[in-house]
Coordinates of C-alpha atoms in Angstrom, one line a residue:
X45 CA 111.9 164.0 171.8
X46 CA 113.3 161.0 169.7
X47 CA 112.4 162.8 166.5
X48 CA 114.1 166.0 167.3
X49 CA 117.2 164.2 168.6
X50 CA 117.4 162.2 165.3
X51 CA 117.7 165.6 163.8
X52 CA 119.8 167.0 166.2
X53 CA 122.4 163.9 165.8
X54 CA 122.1 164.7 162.3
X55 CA 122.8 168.6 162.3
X56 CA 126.2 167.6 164.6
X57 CA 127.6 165.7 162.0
X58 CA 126.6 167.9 159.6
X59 CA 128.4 170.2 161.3
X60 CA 131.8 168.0 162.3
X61 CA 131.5 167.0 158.3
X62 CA 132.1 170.5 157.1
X63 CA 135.2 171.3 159.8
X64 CA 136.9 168.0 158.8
X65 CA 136.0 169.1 155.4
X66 CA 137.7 172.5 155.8
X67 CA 141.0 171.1 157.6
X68 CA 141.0 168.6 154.0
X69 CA 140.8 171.4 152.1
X70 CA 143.9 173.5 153.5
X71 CA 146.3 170.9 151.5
X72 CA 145.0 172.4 148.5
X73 CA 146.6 175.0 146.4
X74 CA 143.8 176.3 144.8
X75 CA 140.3 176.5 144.5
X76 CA 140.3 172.6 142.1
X77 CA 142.4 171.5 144.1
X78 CA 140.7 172.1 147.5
X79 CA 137.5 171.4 146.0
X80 CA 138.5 167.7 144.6
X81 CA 140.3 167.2 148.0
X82 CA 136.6 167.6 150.1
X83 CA 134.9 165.3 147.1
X84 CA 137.1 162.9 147.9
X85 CA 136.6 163.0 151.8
X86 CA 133.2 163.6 151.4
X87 CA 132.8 160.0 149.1
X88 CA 135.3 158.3 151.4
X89 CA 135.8 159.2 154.7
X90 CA 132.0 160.0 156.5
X91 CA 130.9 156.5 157.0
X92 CA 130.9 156.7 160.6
X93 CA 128.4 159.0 160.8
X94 CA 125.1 157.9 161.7
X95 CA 122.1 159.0 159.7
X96 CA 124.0 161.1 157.4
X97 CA 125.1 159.5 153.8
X98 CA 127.0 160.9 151.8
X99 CA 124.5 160.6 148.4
X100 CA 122.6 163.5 150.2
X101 CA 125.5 165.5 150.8
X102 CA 126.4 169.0 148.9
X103 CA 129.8 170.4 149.7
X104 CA 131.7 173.4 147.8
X105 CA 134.9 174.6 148.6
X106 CA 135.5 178.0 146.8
X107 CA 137.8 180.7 147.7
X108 CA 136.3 183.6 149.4
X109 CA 135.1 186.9 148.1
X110 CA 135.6 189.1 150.7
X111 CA 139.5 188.2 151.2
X112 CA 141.3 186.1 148.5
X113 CA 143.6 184.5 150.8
X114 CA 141.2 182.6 152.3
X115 CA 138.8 179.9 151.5
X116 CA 135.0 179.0 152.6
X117 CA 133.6 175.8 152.7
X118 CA 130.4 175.1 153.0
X119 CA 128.3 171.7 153.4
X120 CA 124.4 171.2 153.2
X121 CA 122.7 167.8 153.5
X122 CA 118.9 166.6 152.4
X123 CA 117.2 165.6 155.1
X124 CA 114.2 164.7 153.8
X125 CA 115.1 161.0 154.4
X126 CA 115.5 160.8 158.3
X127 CA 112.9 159.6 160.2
X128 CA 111.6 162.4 162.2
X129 CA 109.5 163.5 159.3
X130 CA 106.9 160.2 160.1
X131 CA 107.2 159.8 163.4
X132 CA 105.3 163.3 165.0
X133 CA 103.5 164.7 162.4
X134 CA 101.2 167.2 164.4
X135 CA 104.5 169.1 166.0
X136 CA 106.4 171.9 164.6
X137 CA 109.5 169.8 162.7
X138 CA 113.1 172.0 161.5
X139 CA 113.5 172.3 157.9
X140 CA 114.6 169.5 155.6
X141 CA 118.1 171.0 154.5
X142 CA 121.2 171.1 157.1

């Protein structure tokens, strides 16, 4: 249960990452702008988050294809460096990107 709350912690702040991610990027006014604007958060700003760093971290902000008056960014992180991948080896584990 520890392993896959680890994982779970993880995926939340994954997930809170990406929205605080996407209210930095509205200052933007376009798509270089909004992307060095989540770079910036993303090397500054996500120290509180526990297990996630931000060396493992991808995030894009590009605008969006379907309607060009609005944006979409989207974060991933490389979980291959949390500890649920050594500590229950035998049980079925998620996969090693958020």
């Amino acid at each position: 249960m520890v392993a896959y709350g680890i994982y779970f912690g993880a995926s939340h702040s994954v997930q809170q990452i990406a929205a605080d991610a996407a209210r930095t990027a509205i200052a933007g006014l376009n798509q270089t702008e909004r992307q060095a604007l989540v770079t910036d958060f993303i090397s500054h700003d996500i120290t509180g988050y526990p297990f996630v760093g931000p060396k493992k971290l991808t995030v894009d902000a590009t605008d969006s294809t379907v309607d060009g008056s609005q944006f979409v960014v989207s974060v991933s992180y490389d979980a291959r460096n949390l500890p649920i991948w050594n500590l229950f080896r035998t049980l079925p584990l998620p996969g090693t990107t958020i």
